[in-house]
Coordinates of C-alpha atoms in Angstrom, one line a residue:
M1 CA 142.1 -67.3 118.4
T2 CA 144.3 -70.0 117.0
A3 CA 141.0 -71.8 115.8
Y4 CA 139.6 -68.6 114.2
L5 CA 143.0 -67.9 112.6
A6 CA 143.2 -71.5 110.9
R7 CA 139.7 -71.1 109.8
R8 CA 140.0 -67.6 108.2
V9 CA 143.2 -68.5 106.6
G10 CA 141.6 -71.6 105.0
Q11 CA 138.5 -69.5 103.7
A12 CA 140.9 -67.2 102.4
L13 CA 142.8 -69.9 100.1
I14 CA 139.4 -71.2 99.1
V15 CA 138.6 -67.9 97.8
I16 CA 142.0 -67.4 96.1
I17 CA 141.8 -70.8 94.3
G18 CA 138.1 -69.5 93.3
V19 CA 139.3 -66.2 91.9
S20 CA 142.1 -68.1 90.2
I21 CA 139.5 -70.4 88.3
A22 CA 137.4 -67.1 87.2
V23 CA 140.3 -65.7 85.9
F24 CA 141.5 -68.5 83.8
V25 CA 138.0 -69.1 82.6
L26 CA 137.9 -65.3 81.5
S27 CA 141.3 -65.5 79.9
R28 CA 140.1 -68.5 77.7
I29 CA 136.9 -66.8 76.6
L30 CA 138.0 -63.1 76.0
P31 CA 137.4 -61.9 72.4
G32 CA 140.2 -62.1 69.8
G33 CA 142.1 -65.0 71.4
P34 CA 146.0 -65.5 70.0
R35 CA 145.4 -63.0 67.1
A36 CA 144.4 -60.3 69.8
I37 CA 148.1 -60.7 70.9
L38 CA 149.9 -61.5 67.9
G39 CA 148.1 -58.8 65.9
A40 CA 146.0 -58.7 62.9
R41 CA 148.8 -59.5 60.6
A42 CA 149.9 -62.6 62.3
T43 CA 149.8 -65.6 59.6
P44 CA 147.7 -68.7 60.4
Q45 CA 151.0 -70.8 60.8
Q46 CA 152.3 -68.1 63.6
V47 CA 148.6 -68.3 65.3
H48 CA 149.0 -72.2 65.0
T49 CA 152.6 -72.3 66.3
F50 CA 151.6 -69.9 69.5
I51 CA 148.8 -72.1 70.1
V52 CA 151.1 -75.2 70.4
Q53 CA 153.7 -73.5 72.4
N54 CA 151.3 -72.2 74.8
G55 CA 149.4 -75.5 75.3
L56 CA 146.2 -74.0 74.2
N57 CA 145.3 -77.2 72.3
K58 CA 145.2 -79.1 75.3
P59 CA 142.1 -79.9 77.4
L60 CA 141.2 -77.5 79.8
V61 CA 142.0 -79.1 83.1
V62 CA 145.4 -79.7 81.7
Q63 CA 145.6 -75.9 80.8
Y64 CA 144.5 -75.1 84.2
G65 CA 146.8 -77.2 86.0
V66 CA 149.8 -75.4 84.0
F67 CA 148.1 -72.2 84.9
L68 CA 148.0 -72.8 88.5
K69 CA 151.7 -74.3 88.7
L70 CA 152.8 -70.9 87.0
L71 CA 151.2 -69.0 89.6
L72 CA 152.5 -71.1 92.4
Q73 CA 155.8 -70.3 90.9
G74 CA 155.1 -66.6 90.9
N75 CA 155.2 -66.4 87.3
L76 CA 152.3 -64.1 86.2
G77 CA 152.9 -64.6 82.4
Y78 CA 154.2 -62.4 79.6
S79 CA 153.2 -59.3 78.0
Y80 CA 153.8 -59.4 74.1
H81 CA 152.9 -55.6 73.9
Y82 CA 155.8 -54.7 76.3
N83 CA 157.9 -57.7 75.4
Q84 CA 158.4 -58.0 79.3
S85 CA 157.0 -60.2 81.9
V86 CA 154.2 -59.1 83.8
N87 CA 156.3 -59.8 86.9
S88 CA 158.9 -57.1 85.9
L89 CA 155.9 -54.7 85.0
L90 CA 154.1 -54.9 88.3
A91 CA 157.6 -54.7 90.1
S92 CA 158.2 -51.4 88.4
D93 CA 154.7 -49.8 88.4
L94 CA 153.3 -51.3 91.8
P95 CA 155.6 -49.3 94.3
K96 CA 154.8 -46.0 92.4
S97 CA 151.1 -46.7 92.9
A98 CA 151.6 -47.7 96.7
I99 CA 153.6 -44.7 97.2
L100 CA 150.7 -42.5 95.6
V101 CA 147.8 -44.3 97.3
G102 CA 149.6 -44.9 100.6
L103 CA 150.8 -41.2 100.9
S104 CA 147.3 -40.0 100.2
T105 CA 145.7 -42.3 102.7
L106 CA 147.8 -41.4 105.6
I107 CA 147.2 -37.7 104.8
A108 CA 143.5 -38.4 104.5
L109 CA 143.6 -40.1 107.9
A110 CA 145.2 -37.7 109.7
I111 CA 142.9 -35.0 108.4
A112 CA 139.7 -37.3 108.7
V113 CA 140.0 -38.9 112.2
P114 CA 140.1 -35.8 114.2
L115 CA 137.8 -34.1 111.8
G116 CA 135.0 -37.1 112.7
I117 CA 135.8 -36.9 116.4
M118 CA 135.1 -33.1 116.3
Q119 CA 131.9 -33.5 114.5
A120 CA 130.9 -36.3 116.8
V121 CA 131.5 -34.0 120.0
R122 CA 129.6 -30.9 118.4
R123 CA 127.1 -33.1 116.5
Y124 CA 123.9 -31.3 115.3
T125 CA 125.3 -28.2 115.4
L126 CA 126.1 -25.4 112.4
L127 CA 130.1 -26.7 112.1
D128 CA 128.8 -30.4 112.1
Y129 CA 126.2 -29.5 109.1
T130 CA 128.8 -27.3 107.4
L131 CA 131.5 -30.2 107.5
T132 CA 128.8 -32.9 106.7
G133 CA 127.8 -31.0 103.6
A134 CA 131.2 -30.4 102.4
S135 CA 132.0 -34.1 103.0
F136 CA 129.1 -35.1 100.8
V137 CA 130.3 -32.8 98.2
G138 CA 133.6 -34.3 98.4
Y139 CA 132.6 -37.7 98.2
S140 CA 130.1 -37.4 95.5
M141 CA 132.4 -35.6 93.3
P142 CA 133.7 -37.8 90.6
T143 CA 137.3 -38.3 90.7
F144 CA 138.0 -37.7 87.1
W145 CA 136.2 -34.2 87.3
L146 CA 137.9 -33.5 90.5
G147 CA 141.4 -34.1 89.1
T148 CA 140.2 -32.2 85.8
L149 CA 139.4 -29.1 88.2
L150 CA 142.4 -29.2 90.1
I151 CA 144.5 -29.2 86.6
A152 CA 142.2 -26.1 85.4
W153 CA 143.0 -24.3 88.6
F154 CA 146.3 -25.1 89.7
S155 CA 148.2 -25.8 86.4
I156 CA 146.7 -24.1 83.6
D157 CA 145.4 -20.8 85.6
L158 CA 147.7 -20.5 88.2
H159 CA 150.7 -22.2 87.2
I160 CA 151.8 -23.2 90.5
F161 CA 151.9 -27.3 89.9
P162 CA 152.6 -29.6 86.9
S163 CA 149.8 -30.9 85.2
E164 CA 151.1 -34.6 85.2
G165 CA 152.6 -36.7 87.9
P166 CA 156.6 -37.3 87.9
Q167 CA 157.7 -39.1 84.7
S168 CA 160.9 -40.5 86.1
G169 CA 161.4 -44.4 85.3
G170 CA 162.2 -45.3 88.7
V171 CA 160.5 -45.3 92.4
A172 CA 163.4 -42.6 93.6
G173 CA 162.7 -40.4 90.6
I174 CA 159.2 -39.8 92.3
F175 CA 160.8 -37.9 95.2
T176 CA 163.2 -35.7 92.8
H177 CA 159.8 -33.9 91.7
P178 CA 157.5 -33.5 94.7
T179 CA 155.5 -30.7 93.3
A180 CA 154.2 -33.2 90.5
M181 CA 152.7 -35.5 93.2
V182 CA 150.9 -32.5 95.0
L183 CA 147.8 -32.6 92.6
P184 CA 147.5 -36.5 92.1
V185 CA 147.8 -36.9 96.0
A186 CA 145.0 -34.0 96.6
T187 CA 142.8 -35.4 94.5
L188 CA 142.7 -38.8 96.2
V189 CA 142.9 -36.9 99.7
V190 CA 139.5 -35.1 99.2
V191 CA 137.7 -38.1 98.3
N192 CA 139.1 -40.1 101.2
V193 CA 138.8 -37.6 103.9
A194 CA 135.3 -37.5 103.0
L195 CA 134.8 -41.3 103.1
F196 CA 136.8 -41.7 106.1
S197 CA 135.2 -38.8 108.2
R198 CA 131.8 -39.7 107.7
Y199 CA 132.7 -43.2 109.2
M200 CA 134.6 -41.7 111.9
R201 CA 131.6 -39.5 112.7
S202 CA 129.2 -42.3 112.8
S203 CA 131.4 -44.6 114.8
A204 CA 132.0 -41.6 117.5
I205 CA 128.7 -40.7 118.0
E206 CA 127.8 -44.4 118.7
S207 CA 130.6 -44.7 121.1
L208 CA 129.8 -41.3 122.9
V209 CA 126.6 -42.9 124.4
Q210 CA 128.2 -46.2 125.8
D211 CA 128.7 -46.7 129.4
F212 CA 132.4 -46.5 129.5
I213 CA 132.4 -43.0 128.4
R214 CA 130.0 -42.2 131.2
T215 CA 132.3 -44.0 133.5
A216 CA 135.3 -42.2 132.3
R217 CA 133.5 -39.0 132.9
S218 CA 132.0 -39.6 136.1
K219 CA 135.7 -40.4 137.4
G220 CA 136.5 -36.8 136.8
L221 CA 138.6 -37.2 133.6
S222 CA 138.9 -34.2 131.6
E223 CA 136.8 -34.0 128.4
R224 CA 140.5 -34.4 126.3
A225 CA 141.2 -37.4 128.2
V226 CA 138.0 -39.0 127.6
I227 CA 138.1 -38.3 124.1
T228 CA 141.8 -39.5 123.7
N229 CA 142.1 -42.2 125.8
H230 CA 138.4 -43.7 125.5
L231 CA 136.5 -42.3 122.6
L232 CA 139.1 -42.4 119.8
R233 CA 140.4 -46.0 120.4
N234 CA 136.8 -47.5 120.2
S235 CA 135.7 -45.4 117.5
L236 CA 138.7 -46.8 115.2
I237 CA 137.4 -49.9 114.1
P238 CA 135.2 -48.9 111.0
I239 CA 138.3 -47.1 110.1
V240 CA 140.3 -50.3 110.6
T241 CA 137.7 -51.9 108.1
L242 CA 138.2 -49.7 105.4
L243 CA 141.8 -49.8 105.2
G244 CA 141.5 -53.5 105.1
V245 CA 139.2 -53.3 102.2
S246 CA 141.5 -50.3 100.5
L247 CA 144.5 -52.6 100.5
P248 CA 143.5 -53.9 97.1
Y249 CA 143.0 -50.3 96.1
I250 CA 146.7 -49.4 97.0
F251 CA 148.0 -52.5 95.0
S252 CA 145.7 -51.9 91.8
G253 CA 146.3 -48.2 92.0
A254 CA 144.1 -45.1 91.6
L255 CA 143.5 -46.1 88.1
I256 CA 141.4 -43.3 87.2
T257 CA 143.7 -40.7 88.9
E258 CA 146.6 -42.2 87.3
S259 CA 145.2 -41.8 84.0
V260 CA 144.0 -38.2 84.4
F261 CA 147.5 -37.0 85.5
N262 CA 149.4 -39.5 83.6
Y263 CA 151.2 -41.2 86.7
P264 CA 153.2 -44.1 85.6
G265 CA 151.7 -46.9 88.2
M266 CA 149.7 -50.0 88.1
G267 CA 146.5 -48.2 87.5
L268 CA 147.7 -46.6 84.3
L269 CA 149.5 -49.9 83.4
F270 CA 146.1 -51.6 83.8
W271 CA 144.3 -48.9 81.7
N272 CA 146.6 -48.9 78.9
A273 CA 146.5 -52.8 78.9
A274 CA 142.8 -52.7 78.6
Q275 CA 143.2 -50.4 75.6
V276 CA 145.6 -52.7 73.6
K277 CA 144.0 -55.8 74.7
D278 CA 147.1 -57.0 76.7
Y279 CA 145.5 -60.0 78.4
A280 CA 148.6 -61.2 80.3
V281 CA 148.8 -57.8 82.2
L282 CA 145.0 -57.6 83.1
I283 CA 144.9 -61.1 84.2
G284 CA 148.5 -60.4 86.3
G285 CA 147.0 -57.3 87.7
T286 CA 143.5 -58.9 88.7
L287 CA 145.1 -62.0 90.5
V288 CA 147.3 -59.4 92.4
V289 CA 144.4 -57.1 93.4
S290 CA 142.3 -60.3 94.2
V291 CA 145.0 -61.5 96.7
A292 CA 145.4 -58.4 98.0
A293 CA 141.6 -58.2 98.6
V294 CA 141.7 -61.3 100.5
L295 CA 144.8 -60.4 102.9
G296 CA 143.3 -57.0 103.5
S297 CA 140.1 -58.5 104.7
L298 CA 142.0 -61.0 106.7
A299 CA 144.4 -58.5 108.3
A300 CA 141.3 -56.3 109.0
D301 CA 139.8 -59.2 111.2
L302 CA 142.8 -59.8 113.1
I303 CA 143.5 -56.0 113.9
Y304 CA 140.1 -56.0 115.7
A305 CA 141.3 -57.7 118.8
A306 CA 144.3 -55.3 118.9
I307 CA 142.3 -52.1 118.9
D308 CA 139.2 -53.4 120.9
P309 CA 139.9 -55.7 123.7
R310 CA 136.2 -56.3 124.3
V311 CA 136.4 -58.3 120.7
R312 CA 137.2 -61.8 121.4
Y313 CA 137.2 -64.8 118.7
R314 CA 135.8 -68.2 119.7

């Protein structure tokens, strides 16, 4: 296990370094250059001063060394559009995205896991076919279209929930307007339930034909005990994989959902930065999401052993 952990951590570091190189190269070939940052009215003298101050006139190897040094110090750059450091922007908006997507993921799991188990136990019945069709509809429906429908129904027609997320500047403000969270969370829940339930159903069907299920039933255990103590735990590995992969999704925020509901999270920040060519925010956000993806994959691999004792790493 120790050797496996060391190997996976080494691979993760190599991937992160590769991502930093790719992001650095992209930041140097993006259109517009310094003028995109300073604005179209910037004078040649201002552009030259900006290039010298930021070391853009030095060799690329030297520029990458400075770029990497700043990253190791936790410095993600400075946004001239917002007149703030990227660190402060992410520190303000990332927790809001984590709350939105984390809450929707927990609700989706609470619905999808028992739903997938029920479909597997009652597979190929009318109930299974009905829920499968509903899952396909939910998963195939575009997020922006689903969000727009929820706004049209529950906000414009019925006047039950606000059409946008809570607009408070701080994280605590989110909880002062709980009704404003309903539609954004519901949009993500519908999509995630459809995704998680399909994986849970397939995994549970595969586990139902295994020897340990037949052994548990032959011992006289009730069907409820077989499902709770044996089937559920061994069917959760695909869900762990999905959660590990979705960790960067939590960090990046549900970009489309946040833009539809004007939710002030990391996804909306990223969207607005792309509109105004705020490359510092785009680069910083990409690096954070990339590191989250690597860490999520690593965490999913290590949790396998805790869920399934049959998994052993050599």
